[in-house]
mmCIF file of C-alpha atoms in Angstrom:
data_model
loop_
_atom_site.group_PDB
_atom_site.id
_atom_site.type_symbol
_atom_site.label_atom_id
_atom_site.label_comp_id
_atom_site.label_asym_id
_atom_site.label_seq_id
_atom_site.Cartn_x
_atom_site.Cartn_y
_atom_site.Cartn_z
ATOM 1 C CA ILE G 143 7.385 3.431 34.523
ATOM 2 C CA ILE G 144 6.360 6.572 32.670
ATOM 3 C CA ARG G 145 2.619 6.322 33.043
ATOM 4 C CA LYS G 146 0.055 3.858 34.352
ATOM 5 C CA ILE G 147 -3.183 3.713 32.393
ATOM 6 C CA ASN G 148 -6.417 2.114 33.513
ATOM 7 C CA LEU G 149 -8.464 0.465 30.758
ATOM 8 C CA PRO G 150 -12.022 0.584 32.094
ATOM 9 C CA ASN G 151 -14.095 -2.588 31.692
ATOM 10 C CA SER G 152 -11.203 -4.478 30.123
ATOM 11 C CA GLU G 153 -11.051 -8.237 30.664
ATOM 12 C CA PHE G 154 -8.105 -9.666 28.696
ATOM 13 C CA VAL G 155 -5.700 -6.966 27.518
ATOM 14 C CA ASN G 156 -3.474 -8.560 24.937
ATOM 15 C CA ASP G 157 -1.376 -6.747 22.312
ATOM 16 C CA VAL G 158 -0.061 -3.237 21.713
ATOM 17 C CA ALA G 159 0.837 -1.379 18.503
ATOM 18 C CA ALA G 160 2.096 2.163 17.995
ATOM 19 C CA ALA G 161 1.350 4.526 15.125
ATOM 20 C CA SER G 162 3.975 6.905 13.742
ATOM 21 C CA ASN G 163 2.142 9.880 15.320
ATOM 22 C CA GLY G 164 2.551 8.378 18.807
ATOM 23 C CA ASP G 165 -0.965 6.946 19.197
ATOM 24 C CA ILE G 166 -0.993 3.543 20.855
ATOM 25 C CA TYR G 167 -3.589 0.835 20.216
ATOM 26 C CA VAL G 168 -4.342 -1.983 22.667
ATOM 27 C CA SER G 169 -6.476 -5.072 22.064
ATOM 28 C CA ASP G 170 -8.823 -6.476 24.684
ATOM 29 C CA THR G 171 -9.571 -9.934 23.352
ATOM 30 C CA PHE G 172 -12.528 -10.922 25.554
ATOM 31 C CA THR G 173 -14.516 -7.710 25.012
ATOM 32 C CA ASN G 174 -13.908 -7.330 21.243
ATOM 33 C CA THR G 175 -12.447 -3.905 21.991
ATOM 34 C CA ILE G 176 -9.468 -1.960 20.743
ATOM 35 C CA TYR G 177 -8.450 0.977 22.899
ATOM 36 C CA LYS G 178 -6.616 4.025 21.640
ATOM 37 C CA LEU G 179 -4.184 5.976 23.777
ATOM 38 C CA PRO G 180 -3.591 9.266 21.968
ATOM 39 C CA LYS G 181 -0.339 10.965 22.857
ATOM 40 C CA ASN G 182 -0.781 13.042 26.051
ATOM 41 C CA LYS G 183 -4.532 12.358 26.241
ATOM 42 C CA ASP G 184 -6.872 10.006 28.055
ATOM 43 C CA VAL G 185 -7.583 6.491 26.850
ATOM 44 C CA GLU G 186 -10.605 6.001 24.612
ATOM 45 C CA ILE G 187 -12.403 3.108 22.997
ATOM 46 C CA PHE G 188 -11.223 3.175 19.396
ATOM 47 C CA VAL G 189 -13.562 0.419 18.220
ATOM 48 C CA LYS G 190 -15.714 -2.178 19.963
ATOM 49 C CA ASN G 191 -17.444 -4.635 17.662
ATOM 50 C CA GLU G 192 -18.163 -8.375 17.589
ATOM 51 C CA VAL G 193 -16.956 -8.353 13.965
ATOM 52 C CA LEU G 194 -13.430 -8.223 15.452
ATOM 53 C CA GLU G 195 -13.890 -11.872 16.555
ATOM 54 C CA TYR G 196 -11.722 -11.679 19.658
ATOM 55 C CA PRO G 197 -8.900 -9.387 18.519
ATOM 56 C CA ASN G 198 -5.423 -10.438 19.495
ATOM 57 C CA GLY G 199 -2.390 -9.241 17.514
ATOM 58 C CA LEU G 200 -2.143 -5.650 16.273
ATOM 59 C CA TRP G 201 0.065 -3.894 13.701
ATOM 60 C CA VAL G 202 -0.226 -0.340 12.374
ATOM 61 C CA ASP G 203 0.209 -0.380 8.600
ATOM 62 C CA GLY G 204 0.055 3.184 7.310
ATOM 63 C CA LYS G 205 -3.550 4.366 7.640
ATOM 64 C CA GLU G 206 -4.833 1.004 8.833
ATOM 65 C CA LEU G 207 -4.671 -1.081 11.968
ATOM 66 C CA VAL G 208 -4.177 -4.748 11.107
ATOM 67 C CA VAL G 209 -5.933 -7.033 13.578
ATOM 68 C CA ALA G 210 -5.100 -10.731 13.907
ATOM 69 C CA THR G 211 -8.223 -12.341 15.365
ATOM 70 C CA TRP G 212 -8.468 -15.428 17.539
ATOM 71 C CA GLY G 213 -11.843 -16.435 16.132
ATOM 72 C CA PRO G 214 -15.331 -16.535 17.681
ATOM 73 C CA MET G 215 -14.716 -17.989 21.131
ATOM 74 C CA THR G 216 -17.124 -20.592 22.472
ATOM 75 C CA ASN G 217 -15.298 -21.324 25.740
ATOM 76 C CA ARG G 218 -13.142 -18.738 27.482
ATOM 77 C CA ALA G 219 -11.644 -21.288 29.865
ATOM 78 C CA THR G 220 -10.190 -23.359 27.011
ATOM 79 C CA PHE G 221 -10.070 -20.665 24.292
ATOM 80 C CA GLU G 222 -12.036 -22.957 21.960
ATOM 81 C CA THR G 223 -13.556 -21.305 18.904
ATOM 82 C CA SER G 224 -16.403 -22.080 16.544
ATOM 83 C CA ARG G 225 -13.945 -21.386 13.703
ATOM 84 C CA LYS G 226 -10.455 -20.031 13.255
ATOM 85 C CA GLY G 227 -9.641 -16.334 13.174
ATOM 86 C CA THR G 228 -8.577 -14.180 10.250
ATOM 87 C CA LEU G 229 -6.785 -10.926 9.523
ATOM 88 C CA MET G 230 -8.834 -7.747 9.556
ATOM 89 C CA LYS G 231 -7.993 -4.119 8.894
ATOM 90 C CA VAL G 232 -9.484 -1.092 10.607
ATOM 91 C CA ASN G 233 -9.228 2.295 8.935
ATOM 92 C CA LEU G 234 -7.591 4.596 11.503
ATOM 93 C CA LYS G 235 -9.714 7.556 10.395
ATOM 94 C CA THR G 236 -13.153 6.105 9.581
ATOM 95 C CA LYS G 237 -12.890 3.013 11.843
ATOM 96 C CA GLU G 238 -14.326 0.897 9.023
ATOM 97 C CA ILE G 239 -13.553 -2.800 9.579
ATOM 98 C CA LYS G 240 -12.823 -5.044 6.594
ATOM 99 C CA PRO G 241 -11.237 -8.456 6.189
ATOM 100 C CA ILE G 242 -7.889 -8.851 4.484
ATOM 101 C CA GLY G 243 -8.672 -10.920 1.436
ATOM 102 C CA LYS G 244 -11.944 -12.822 1.651
ATOM 103 C CA GLY G 245 -11.839 -13.031 5.448
ATOM 104 C CA LEU G 246 -11.618 -16.809 5.423
ATOM 105 C CA PRO G 247 -10.816 -18.645 8.671
ATOM 106 C CA ILE G 248 -7.049 -19.170 8.855
ATOM 107 C CA ALA G 249 -5.737 -19.705 12.389
ATOM 108 C CA ASN G 250 -6.106 -18.876 16.059
ATOM 109 C CA PHE G 251 -3.825 -15.885 15.645
ATOM 110 C CA ASP G 252 -1.652 -14.484 18.372
ATOM 111 C CA GLY G 253 0.558 -11.850 16.767
ATOM 112 C CA VAL G 254 1.121 -10.076 13.475
ATOM 113 C CA VAL G 255 3.912 -7.994 11.925
ATOM 114 C CA LYS G 256 4.608 -6.729 8.421
ATOM 115 C CA TYR G 257 7.790 -7.144 6.424
ATOM 116 C CA GLY G 258 7.984 -5.993 2.830
ATOM 117 C CA LYS G 259 4.611 -6.544 1.195
ATOM 118 C CA PHE G 260 3.568 -9.402 3.477
ATOM 119 C CA TYR G 261 2.063 -9.886 6.902
ATOM 120 C CA TYR G 262 3.590 -12.561 9.110
ATOM 121 C CA ALA G 263 1.342 -13.950 11.805
ATOM 122 C CA THR G 264 1.634 -16.640 14.450
ATOM 123 C CA ASP G 265 -0.880 -19.449 14.809
ATOM 124 C CA TRP G 266 -0.956 -20.251 18.533
ATOM 125 C CA THR G 267 -2.820 -23.557 18.342
ATOM 126 C CA GLY G 268 -1.146 -24.721 15.119
ATOM 127 C CA GLY G 269 2.409 -23.746 16.068
ATOM 128 C CA ARG G 270 2.985 -22.074 12.710
ATOM 129 C CA LEU G 271 4.349 -18.855 11.279
ATOM 130 C CA LEU G 272 2.209 -17.794 8.329
ATOM 131 C CA LYS G 273 2.914 -15.374 5.475
ATOM 132 C CA ILE G 274 -0.189 -13.566 4.225
ATOM 133 C CA CYS G 275 -0.465 -11.202 1.277
ATOM 134 C CA LYS G 276 -2.943 -8.316 1.031
ATOM 135 C CA LYS G 277 -5.252 -10.511 -1.099
ATOM 136 C CA GLY G 278 -5.439 -12.967 1.812
ATOM 137 C CA ASN G 279 -3.402 -15.804 0.304
ATOM 138 C CA VAL G 280 -1.655 -17.814 3.025
ATOM 139 C CA GLU G 281 1.657 -19.642 2.962
ATOM 140 C CA GLU G 282 3.200 -21.637 5.809
ATOM 141 C CA VAL G 283 6.684 -20.332 6.576
ATOM 142 C CA ILE G 284 7.574 -22.635 9.461
ATOM 143 C CA THR G 285 5.523 -25.254 11.250
ATOM 144 C CA GLY G 286 5.803 -28.033 13.822
ATOM 145 C CA PHE G 287 5.985 -25.883 16.925
ATOM 146 C CA SER G 288 3.627 -25.471 19.864
ATOM 147 C CA GLN G 289 2.013 -22.315 21.223
ATOM 148 C CA PHE G 290 3.620 -19.667 19.023
ATOM 149 C CA ALA G 291 2.904 -16.375 20.770
ATOM 150 C CA ASP G 292 3.129 -12.708 19.780
ATOM 151 C CA LEU G 293 6.120 -12.081 17.563
ATOM 152 C CA GLY G 294 8.537 -9.217 17.136
ATOM 153 C CA ILE G 295 10.584 -8.102 14.168
ATOM 154 C CA ASN G 296 13.847 -6.332 13.500
ATOM 155 C CA LYS G 297 12.840 -4.715 10.206
ATOM 156 C CA ASN G 298 16.408 -3.635 9.362
ATOM 157 C CA LYS G 299 17.752 -7.180 9.615
ATOM 158 C CA GLY G 300 14.592 -8.984 8.497
ATOM 159 C CA VAL G 301 14.618 -11.211 11.560
ATOM 160 C CA ILE G 302 11.470 -12.353 13.333
ATOM 161 C CA MET G 303 11.545 -13.530 16.939
ATOM 162 C CA ILE G 304 8.746 -15.802 18.156
ATOM 163 C CA PRO G 305 8.252 -17.043 21.699
ATOM 164 C CA GLU G 306 7.348 -20.730 21.820
ATOM 165 C CA MET G 307 5.476 -20.684 25.109
ATOM 166 C CA SER G 308 5.233 -24.454 25.581
ATOM 167 C CA LYS G 309 9.030 -24.845 25.490
ATOM 168 C CA ASN G 310 9.986 -21.570 27.195
ATOM 169 C CA ARG G 311 12.235 -20.511 24.309
ATOM 170 C CA PHE G 312 12.503 -18.080 21.401
ATOM 171 C CA ILE G 313 12.695 -19.023 17.743
ATOM 172 C CA PHE G 314 14.545 -16.615 15.437
ATOM 173 C CA TYR G 315 13.734 -16.697 11.733
ATOM 174 C CA ASN G 316 15.632 -14.758 9.080
ATOM 175 C CA LEU G 317 13.220 -13.564 6.369
ATOM 176 C CA LYS G 318 16.056 -12.243 4.194
ATOM 177 C CA SER G 319 17.474 -15.740 3.762
ATOM 178 C CA LYS G 320 14.333 -16.918 1.957
#
C-alpha cells in the first residue's frame, strides 16, 4: 500500500483510469461523480453531473476521459434503469461532457477500453462485449455470457480479459485474430 485516499461523500466507488501525466480518475456510480487524484496532491471532484447517468467504466483517451454509463438508475437495490447507458466523453481541460455519437442508449455498461480506433465495452446485463466507433456505431463482438464486468487489455498483444462474474471465470479475447 503506497497511499490510502478517502473519497468524501462517495457511495459506490467503481472504476479507475490513469492519464499519462499521472492523474488518476475514479468513478462513483451512485453520486454521478468522477474524482481526480492529481499526482502528489489531494483528491478533488473532477466533475459531478446527472448527465453522467451513473458513470461506471473509465478510460483516458488523449485529452478526453471516456465514461461508460450504467444508465439512469430507478432502483439502487436491483440496479434497474429507465433506459440503458451510453458512452460519454469528458474534456480533461474544460470538463465539457458530450456523448460519443448520438448518445443513444446502448447497454448497462461496466467497463471500457480502447484498442486501435475503437472502444470496447462490456454490457453487464446483456453479457456482451461491444465494439464502438467514435461516431457511436455499435457492433457485437461476443455475446451469450452473463455479468460481464470491467475489462482489461494488453495493448501490445491485442488481448482483452473480461471477468464473467456469474461463473467466476475470465474470458480472454484476441482482437488481433479478427
